[in-house]
PDB file of C-alpha atoms in Angstrom:
ATOM      1  CA  MET A1384      27.468 209.655 387.911  1.00 52.00           C
ATOM      2  CA  SER A1385      25.335 211.179 385.147  1.00 48.00           C
ATOM      3  CA  SER A1386      21.623 210.406 384.865  1.00 46.00           C
ATOM      4  CA  LYS A1387      22.294 208.618 381.565  1.00 43.00           C
ATOM      5  CA  ASN A1388      24.815 206.277 383.172  1.00 47.00           C
ATOM      6  CA  LYS A1389      22.445 205.604 386.040  1.00 44.00           C
ATOM      7  CA  GLU A1390      19.715 204.684 383.580  1.00 47.00           C
ATOM      8  CA  ASN A1391      22.059 202.321 381.710  1.00 48.00           C
ATOM      9  CA  ASN A1392      23.060 200.599 384.960  1.00 48.00           C
ATOM     10  CA  LYS A1393      19.407 200.261 385.927  1.00 43.00           C
ATOM     11  CA  ASN A1394      18.582 198.582 382.610  1.00 46.00           C
ATOM     12  CA  GLU A1395      21.492 196.157 382.971  1.00 43.00           C
ATOM     13  CA  ASN A1396      20.392 195.115 386.461  1.00 44.00           C
ATOM     14  CA  ASP A1397      16.686 194.793 385.727  1.00 44.00           C
ATOM     15  CA  SER A1398      15.168 191.367 386.363  1.00 39.00           C
ATOM     16  CA  PHE A1399      13.702 189.387 383.477  1.00 36.00           C
ATOM     17  CA  VAL A1400      10.303 190.106 385.072  1.00 40.00           C
ATOM     18  CA  LYS A1401       9.090 193.615 384.425  1.00 39.00           C
ATOM     19  CA  ASN A1402       7.737 195.987 387.011  1.00 38.00           C
ATOM     20  CA  PRO A1403       4.272 194.794 388.119  1.00 36.00           C
ATOM     21  CA  SER A1404       2.777 198.106 386.988  1.00 35.00           C
ATOM     22  CA  GLU A1405       3.972 197.510 383.424  1.00 40.00           C
ATOM     23  CA  ASP A1406       1.759 195.123 381.495  1.00 39.00           C
ATOM     24  CA  SER A1407       1.005 192.916 384.522  1.00 37.00           C
ATOM     25  CA  GLY A1408       4.673 192.146 385.043  1.00 39.00           C
ATOM     26  CA  SER A1409       5.143 189.863 382.020  1.00 40.00           C
ATOM     27  CA  ILE A1410       8.462 188.222 381.290  1.00 46.00           C
ATOM     28  CA  GLU A1411       9.953 189.767 378.178  1.00 48.00           C
ATOM     29  CA  SER A1412       9.565 187.211 375.392  1.00 43.00           C
ATOM     30  CA  ASP A1413      12.815 188.275 373.704  1.00 42.00           C
ATOM     31  CA  SER A1414      14.807 188.338 376.940  1.00 46.00           C
ATOM     32  CA  PRO A1415      17.813 185.967 376.690  1.00 42.00           C
ATOM     33  CA  ILE A1416      18.596 183.420 379.397  1.00 42.00           C
ATOM     34  CA  ASN A1417      21.072 185.212 381.599  1.00 45.00           C
ATOM     35  CA  GLU A1418      23.142 184.296 384.645  1.00 45.00           C
ATOM     36  CA  ALA A1419      20.226 184.978 386.991  1.00 53.00           C
ATOM     37  CA  HIS A1420      18.073 182.422 385.153  1.00 49.00           C
ATOM     38  CA  THR A1421      20.814 179.798 385.347  1.00 48.00           C
ATOM     39  CA  GLU A1422      21.351 180.366 389.065  1.00 57.00           C
ATOM     40  CA  GLN A1423      17.616 180.024 389.711  1.00 59.00           C
ATOM     41  CA  ILE A1424      17.519 176.640 387.960  1.00 56.00           C
ATOM     42  CA  ASN A1425      20.679 175.412 389.700  1.00 56.00           C
ATOM     43  CA  GLU A1426      19.681 176.530 393.189  1.00 60.00           C
ATOM     44  CA  THR A1427      15.939 175.840 393.350  1.00 62.00           C
ATOM     45  CA  GLY A1428      15.123 173.642 390.352  1.00 67.00           C
ATOM     46  CA  SER A1429      12.511 176.161 389.248  1.00 76.00           C
ATOM     47  CA  VAL A1430      12.055 178.553 386.365  1.00 81.00           C
ATOM     48  CA  LEU A1431       9.519 181.098 385.126  1.00 85.00           C
ATOM     49  CA  VAL A1432       8.041 180.779 381.632  1.00 84.00           C
ATOM     50  CA  ASN A1433       5.772 183.121 379.725  1.00 84.00           C
ATOM     51  CA  ARG A1434       3.178 182.796 376.996  1.00 83.00           C
ATOM     52  CA  ARG A1435       1.288 185.845 375.798  1.00 79.00           C
ATOM     53  CA  GLY A1436       1.900 187.696 379.042  1.00 85.00           C
ATOM     54  CA  LYS A1437       0.858 184.811 381.317  1.00 89.00           C
ATOM     55  CA  ILE A1438       3.656 183.832 383.691  1.00 91.00           C
ATOM     56  CA  ILE A1439       3.899 180.203 384.856  1.00 92.00           C
ATOM     57  CA  HIS A1440       6.180 179.056 387.652  1.00 93.00           C
ATOM     58  CA  CYS A1441       7.648 175.599 386.923  1.00 93.00           C
ATOM     59  CA  LEU A1442       8.749 173.713 390.049  1.00 93.00           C
ATOM     60  CA  THR A1443      10.606 170.392 389.972  1.00 93.00           C
ATOM     61  CA  ILE A1444      10.389 167.875 392.815  1.00 93.00           C
ATOM     62  CA  VAL A1445      13.053 165.217 392.301  1.00 92.00           C
ATOM     63  CA  GLY A1446      14.959 162.578 394.255  1.00 91.00           C
ATOM     64  CA  GLN A1447      13.942 162.134 397.884  1.00 89.00           C
ATOM     65  CA  ILE A1448      11.858 164.549 399.920  1.00 91.00           C
ATOM     66  CA  GLU A1449      14.208 165.667 402.658  1.00 89.00           C
ATOM     67  CA  GLY A1450      12.575 166.287 406.023  1.00 87.00           C
ATOM     68  CA  HIS A1451      13.916 167.087 409.460  1.00 83.00           C
ATOM     69  CA  TYR A1452      17.158 165.153 408.946  1.00 84.00           C
ATOM     70  CA  LEU A1453      19.798 165.696 406.267  1.00 83.00           C
ATOM     71  CA  LEU A1454      20.183 162.916 403.714  1.00 83.00           C
ATOM     72  CA  PRO A1455      23.637 161.440 403.082  1.00 85.00           C
ATOM     73  CA  GLN A1456      25.954 163.473 400.895  1.00 83.00           C
ATOM     74  CA  GLY A1457      25.503 162.567 397.249  1.00 82.00           C
ATOM     75  CA  SER A1458      21.777 161.874 397.554  1.00 84.00           C
ATOM     76  CA  LYS A1459      19.518 163.799 395.195  1.00 86.00           C
ATOM     77  CA  ALA A1460      17.004 165.593 397.419  1.00 85.00           C
ATOM     78  CA  THR A1461      14.223 168.154 397.436  1.00 88.00           C
ATOM     79  CA  LYS A1462      14.265 170.181 400.642  1.00 90.00           C
ATOM     80  CA  TYR A1463      10.856 171.051 402.029  1.00 87.00           C
ATOM     81  CA  GLU A1464      12.186 174.219 403.652  1.00 90.00           C
ATOM     82  CA  HIS A1465      13.033 175.448 400.136  1.00 90.00           C
ATOM     83  CA  VAL A1466       9.823 174.341 398.429  1.00 91.00           C
ATOM     84  CA  ILE A1467       7.272 175.689 400.915  1.00 94.00           C
ATOM     85  CA  PRO A1468       8.513 179.320 400.787  1.00 92.00           C
ATOM     86  CA  GLN A1469       8.517 179.099 396.981  1.00 91.00           C
ATOM     87  CA  LEU A1470       4.891 177.983 397.016  1.00 94.00           C
ATOM     88  CA  VAL A1471       3.923 180.859 399.295  1.00 94.00           C
ATOM     89  CA  SER A1472       5.715 183.270 396.976  1.00 92.00           C
ATOM     90  CA  VAL A1473       3.918 181.879 393.920  1.00 93.00           C
ATOM     91  CA  GLU A1474       0.547 182.141 395.644  1.00 95.00           C
ATOM     92  CA  GLU A1475       1.048 185.759 396.695  1.00 94.00           C
ATOM     93  CA  ASP A1476       2.874 187.101 393.610  1.00 91.00           C
ATOM     94  CA  GLU A1477       0.265 188.809 391.416  1.00 91.00           C
ATOM     95  CA  ARG A1478       2.549 188.540 388.393  1.00 90.00           C
ATOM     96  CA  ILE A1479       2.427 184.717 388.421  1.00 92.00           C
ATOM     97  CA  SER A1480      -0.698 183.162 386.903  1.00 93.00           C
ATOM     98  CA  GLY A1481      -0.210 179.462 387.637  1.00 95.00           C
ATOM     99  CA  LEU A1482       2.057 176.666 388.835  1.00 96.00           C
ATOM    100  CA  LEU A1483       3.355 173.582 386.996  1.00 97.00           C
ATOM    101  CA  ILE A1484       4.864 170.828 389.153  1.00 96.00           C
ATOM    102  CA  LEU A1485       7.232 168.316 387.539  1.00 96.00           C
ATOM    103  CA  LEU A1486       7.549 165.164 389.658  1.00 95.00           C
ATOM    104  CA  ASN A1487      10.197 162.471 389.538  1.00 95.00           C
ATOM    105  CA  THR A1488      10.574 161.322 393.134  1.00 94.00           C
ATOM    106  CA  CYS A1489      11.158 158.062 394.964  1.00 92.00           C
ATOM    107  CA  GLY A1490       9.395 159.399 398.072  1.00 90.00           C
ATOM    108  CA  GLY A1491      11.002 160.378 401.344  1.00 91.00           C
ATOM    109  CA  ASP A1492       9.983 161.997 404.612  1.00 91.00           C
ATOM    110  CA  VAL A1493       6.239 161.481 405.151  1.00 92.00           C
ATOM    111  CA  GLU A1494       5.514 164.605 407.175  1.00 92.00           C
ATOM    112  CA  ALA A1495       7.599 166.848 404.913  1.00 93.00           C
ATOM    113  CA  GLY A1496       5.875 165.445 401.828  1.00 94.00           C
ATOM    114  CA  LEU A1497       2.423 165.880 403.351  1.00 95.00           C
ATOM    115  CA  ALA A1498       3.288 169.432 404.390  1.00 95.00           C
ATOM    116  CA  ILE A1499       4.212 170.350 400.804  1.00 96.00           C
ATOM    117  CA  ALA A1500       1.109 168.587 399.472  1.00 96.00           C
ATOM    118  CA  GLU A1501      -1.184 170.448 401.873  1.00 96.00           C
ATOM    119  CA  VAL A1502       0.278 173.801 400.805  1.00 96.00           C
ATOM    120  CA  ILE A1503      -0.266 172.949 397.124  1.00 97.00           C
ATOM    121  CA  ALA A1504      -3.831 171.741 397.748  1.00 96.00           C
ATOM    122  CA  GLY A1505      -4.635 175.005 399.535  1.00 96.00           C
ATOM    123  CA  MET A1506      -3.487 177.305 396.742  1.00 96.00           C
ATOM    124  CA  ARG A1507      -6.045 179.461 394.933  1.00 95.00           C
ATOM    125  CA  LYS A1508      -4.057 179.723 391.717  1.00 95.00           C
ATOM    126  CA  PRO A1509      -4.329 177.023 389.032  1.00 96.00           C
ATOM    127  CA  VAL A1510      -1.907 174.162 389.675  1.00 97.00           C
ATOM    128  CA  VAL A1511      -1.127 171.253 387.336  1.00 98.00           C
ATOM    129  CA  SER A1512       1.211 168.365 388.154  1.00 97.00           C
ATOM    130  CA  ILE A1513       2.824 165.800 385.891  1.00 97.00           C
ATOM    131  CA  VAL A1514       4.593 162.602 386.972  1.00 97.00           C
ATOM    132  CA  LEU A1515       7.682 161.979 384.852  1.00 96.00           C
ATOM    133  CA  GLY A1516       9.670 158.841 385.549  1.00 94.00           C
ATOM    134  CA  GLY A1517       8.171 158.090 388.939  1.00 94.00           C
ATOM    135  CA  GLY A1518       5.959 159.485 391.674  1.00 94.00           C
ATOM    136  CA  HIS A1519       6.401 156.862 394.350  1.00 94.00           C
ATOM    137  CA  SER A1520       5.419 156.629 398.012  1.00 94.00           C
ATOM    138  CA  ILE A1521       4.886 160.128 399.465  1.00 93.00           C
ATOM    139  CA  GLY A1522       5.173 161.416 395.890  1.00 95.00           C
ATOM    140  CA  ILE A1523       1.584 160.226 395.405  1.00 96.00           C
ATOM    141  CA  PRO A1524       0.031 162.892 397.686  1.00 96.00           C
ATOM    142  CA  LEU A1525       2.232 165.462 395.938  1.00 96.00           C
ATOM    143  CA  ALA A1526       0.946 164.366 392.529  1.00 97.00           C
ATOM    144  CA  VAL A1527      -2.743 164.441 393.479  1.00 97.00           C
ATOM    145  CA  SER A1528      -2.550 167.729 395.426  1.00 97.00           C
ATOM    146  CA  SER A1529      -2.884 169.773 392.218  1.00 96.00           C
ATOM    147  CA  ARG A1530      -6.190 170.731 390.613  1.00 96.00           C
ATOM    148  CA  LEU A1531      -5.340 168.588 387.574  1.00 97.00           C
ATOM    149  CA  SER A1532      -2.784 165.775 387.450  1.00 97.00           C
ATOM    150  CA  PHE A1533      -1.004 164.129 384.525  1.00 98.00           C
ATOM    151  CA  ILE A1534       1.278 161.111 384.229  1.00 98.00           C
ATOM    152  CA  ALA A1535       3.572 160.184 381.364  1.00 97.00           C
ATOM    153  CA  LYS A1536       2.909 156.871 379.620  1.00 96.00           C
ATOM    154  CA  SER A1537       6.269 155.501 380.751  1.00 96.00           C
ATOM    155  CA  ALA A1538       5.990 156.764 384.358  1.00 97.00           C
ATOM    156  CA  SER A1539       4.987 154.674 387.356  1.00 96.00           C
ATOM    157  CA  MET A1540       3.747 155.132 390.921  1.00 96.00           C
ATOM    158  CA  THR A1541       4.431 152.725 393.797  1.00 95.00           C
ATOM    159  CA  VAL A1542       1.705 152.531 396.443  1.00 95.00           C
ATOM    160  CA  HIS A1543       2.934 150.947 399.675  1.00 93.00           C
ATOM    161  CA  PRO A1544       2.517 151.265 403.462  1.00 91.00           C
ATOM    162  CA  VAL A1545       4.496 153.659 405.635  1.00 88.00           C
ATOM    163  CA  ARG A1546       7.922 152.274 406.467  1.00 84.00           C
ATOM    164  CA  THR A1547      10.662 153.264 408.877  1.00 80.00           C
ATOM    165  CA  THR A1548      14.327 152.597 409.518  1.00 77.00           C
ATOM    166  CA  GLY A1549      16.265 152.367 412.752  1.00 75.00           C
ATOM    167  CA  LEU A1550      15.115 151.343 416.222  1.00 79.00           C
ATOM    168  CA  THR A1551      11.450 150.389 416.541  1.00 81.00           C
ATOM    169  CA  VAL A1552       9.759 149.689 419.859  1.00 87.00           C
ATOM    170  CA  GLY A1553       7.752 146.472 419.646  1.00 84.00           C
ATOM    171  CA  ALA A1554       4.686 147.756 421.400  1.00 88.00           C
ATOM    172  CA  PRO A1555       1.014 148.188 420.421  1.00 89.00           C
ATOM    173  CA  GLN A1556       1.461 151.969 420.483  1.00 89.00           C
ATOM    174  CA  THR A1557       4.029 151.726 417.674  1.00 87.00           C
ATOM    175  CA  PHE A1558       1.645 149.910 415.378  1.00 88.00           C
ATOM    176  CA  GLU A1559      -1.147 152.338 416.236  1.00 91.00           C
ATOM    177  CA  TYR A1560       1.162 155.229 415.329  1.00 89.00           C
ATOM    178  CA  PHE A1561       1.882 153.713 411.911  1.00 89.00           C
ATOM    179  CA  ARG A1562      -1.814 153.026 411.362  1.00 92.00           C
ATOM    180  CA  LYS A1563      -2.685 156.666 412.036  1.00 93.00           C
ATOM    181  CA  MET A1564       0.105 157.915 409.797  1.00 92.00           C
ATOM    182  CA  GLN A1565      -1.036 155.659 406.958  1.00 94.00           C
ATOM    183  CA  ASP A1566      -4.612 156.831 407.466  1.00 95.00           C
ATOM    184  CA  ARG A1567      -3.478 160.468 407.089  1.00 95.00           C
ATOM    185  CA  ILE A1568      -1.942 159.650 403.716  1.00 96.00           C
ATOM    186  CA  THR A1569      -4.913 157.580 402.551  1.00 96.00           C
ATOM    187  CA  THR A1570      -7.399 160.281 403.548  1.00 96.00           C
ATOM    188  CA  PHE A1571      -5.447 163.014 401.766  1.00 96.00           C
ATOM    189  CA  VAL A1572      -5.094 160.964 398.578  1.00 97.00           C
ATOM    190  CA  SER A1573      -8.783 159.988 398.476  1.00 96.00           C
ATOM    191  CA  ASP A1574      -9.875 163.576 399.189  1.00 96.00           C
ATOM    192  CA  ASN A1575      -7.767 164.945 396.321  1.00 97.00           C
ATOM    193  CA  SER A1576      -8.288 162.263 393.676  1.00 97.00           C
ATOM    194  CA  ASN A1577     -10.976 159.950 392.345  1.00 96.00           C
ATOM    195  CA  ILE A1578      -9.884 156.832 394.223  1.00 97.00           C
ATOM    196  CA  THR A1579     -11.735 155.628 397.305  1.00 96.00           C
ATOM    197  CA  LYS A1580     -10.053 154.964 400.647  1.00 95.00           C
ATOM    198  CA  GLU A1581     -11.065 151.317 400.446  1.00 96.00           C
ATOM    199  CA  ARG A1582      -9.493 150.803 397.009  1.00 97.00           C
ATOM    200  CA  TYR A1583      -6.346 152.710 397.969  1.00 96.00           C
ATOM    201  CA  ASN A1584      -5.918 150.508 401.041  1.00 95.00           C
ATOM    202  CA  GLU A1585      -6.313 147.420 398.840  1.00 95.00           C
ATOM    203  CA  LEU A1586      -3.450 148.656 396.645  1.00 96.00           C
ATOM    204  CA  VAL A1587      -1.339 149.464 399.716  1.00 95.00           C
ATOM    205  CA  LEU A1588      -1.790 145.996 401.260  1.00 93.00           C
ATOM    206  CA  ASN A1589      -1.386 143.976 398.056  1.00 94.00           C
ATOM    207  CA  THR A1590       0.927 141.029 398.776  1.00 92.00           C
ATOM    208  CA  GLY A1591       1.057 139.490 395.306  1.00 90.00           C
ATOM    209  CA  GLU A1592       3.116 141.991 393.312  1.00 89.00           C
ATOM    210  CA  LEU A1593       6.243 143.272 395.062  1.00 84.00           C
ATOM    211  CA  VAL A1594       8.832 140.602 395.881  1.00 78.00           C
ATOM    212  CA  MET A1595      10.507 142.341 398.856  1.00 82.00           C
ATOM    213  CA  ASP A1596       7.585 144.445 400.025  1.00 85.00           C
ATOM    214  CA  ILE A1597       3.816 144.781 399.951  1.00 91.00           C
ATOM    215  CA  GLY A1598       2.054 147.271 397.731  1.00 94.00           C
ATOM    216  CA  THR A1599       1.270 147.926 394.066  1.00 95.00           C
ATOM    217  CA  ILE A1600       3.076 149.486 391.114  1.00 96.00           C
ATOM    218  CA  LEU A1601       0.800 151.489 388.823  1.00 96.00           C
ATOM    219  CA  GLU A1602       2.056 152.469 385.384  1.00 96.00           C
ATOM    220  CA  GLY A1603       0.764 155.470 383.436  1.00 95.00           C
ATOM    221  CA  GLN A1604      -2.662 154.365 382.218  1.00 96.00           C
ATOM    222  CA  GLU A1605      -3.219 152.113 385.240  1.00 97.00           C
ATOM    223  CA  ALA A1606      -2.884 155.102 387.585  1.00 97.00           C
ATOM    224  CA  VAL A1607      -5.584 156.883 385.560  1.00 97.00           C
ATOM    225  CA  ASP A1608      -7.827 153.810 385.473  1.00 97.00           C
ATOM    226  CA  GLU A1609      -7.627 153.550 389.271  1.00 97.00           C
ATOM    227  CA  GLY A1610      -8.671 157.195 389.616  1.00 96.00           C
ATOM    228  CA  LEU A1611      -5.384 158.209 391.207  1.00 96.00           C
ATOM    229  CA  ILE A1612      -4.306 160.504 388.343  1.00 97.00           C
ATOM    230  CA  ASP A1613      -6.591 162.473 386.037  1.00 97.00           C
ATOM    231  CA  ARG A1614      -4.950 162.057 382.616  1.00 97.00           C
ATOM    232  CA  VAL A1615      -2.108 160.420 380.716  1.00 97.00           C
ATOM    233  CA  GLY A1616      -0.141 163.083 378.865  1.00 97.00           C
ATOM    234  CA  SER A1617       3.101 164.835 378.087  1.00 96.00           C
ATOM    235  CA  LEU A1618       4.646 168.111 379.186  1.00 95.00           C
ATOM    236  CA  SER A1619       2.901 169.976 376.374  1.00 95.00           C
ATOM    237  CA  ASP A1620      -0.465 168.512 377.437  1.00 97.00           C
ATOM    238  CA  ALA A1621       0.085 169.666 381.010  1.00 97.00           C
ATOM    239  CA  LEU A1622       1.104 173.162 379.907  1.00 95.00           C
ATOM    240  CA  GLU A1623      -1.858 173.491 377.566  1.00 95.00           C
ATOM    241  CA  ALA A1624      -4.249 172.459 380.337  1.00 96.00           C
ATOM    242  CA  LEU A1625      -2.641 174.906 382.761  1.00 96.00           C
ATOM    243  CA  TYR A1626      -2.835 177.853 380.362  1.00 94.00           C
ATOM    244  CA  GLU A1627      -6.483 176.965 379.665  1.00 95.00           C
ATOM    245  CA  MET A1628      -7.185 177.001 383.410  1.00 95.00           C
ATOM    246  CA  VAL A1629      -5.442 180.379 383.681  1.00 93.00           C
ATOM    247  CA  GLU A1630      -7.517 181.810 380.818  1.00 92.00           C
ATOM    248  CA  ASN A1631     -10.767 180.566 382.354  1.00 90.00           C
ATOM    249  CA  ARG A1632      -9.948 181.798 385.837  1.00 79.00           C
TER     250      ARG A1632
END
């Protein structure tokens, strides 16, 4: 094969991210969406975007957070074993400047959700989250784990105690286990937001709002008023805030 043909093949196979040594590895602004982009969105629910040479990784967390056990076929799920390696990659990739997390989740596995939230909270790069639709249950720690959190006006967040399905042993140790698990969630949320542990527990144990359960539903502005979320806003607001954080870093 001639050197010219080799060069042509190389250009055709190049990723939409340039070599890190070339202009900090920016995504080419005029690069069309190709098959690789589509596969990335289909397989991981994530995509890279670029503005003026600053690359942002957009990660979606939707459906239920799947933990150690597979959810039934047909359930929309976010797998923690997929998300955590992505977060590590974003943190260590010098070409990526920040992370935007799009949340629309009904909750799911507590330990898997907390694991993802802890990874996000420990990242050095700027991270902004936005709740779209809903950020319920274990989705709350995921929403507050970012440096700056947004919620859409029409979105809501359901605060309720830890629940379980299946066989439960009616012993004091069982209730103590649930108490400790709930305390882990409450502590994480209060440490990463502007709500106190006492107020969060009041919302969790509210018996006057949910018909079939105990807890509280917070809509957009209410979540901000309670100190759970930082701002009400849209996707463009979240992106603008993230790019500003990247510029000031």
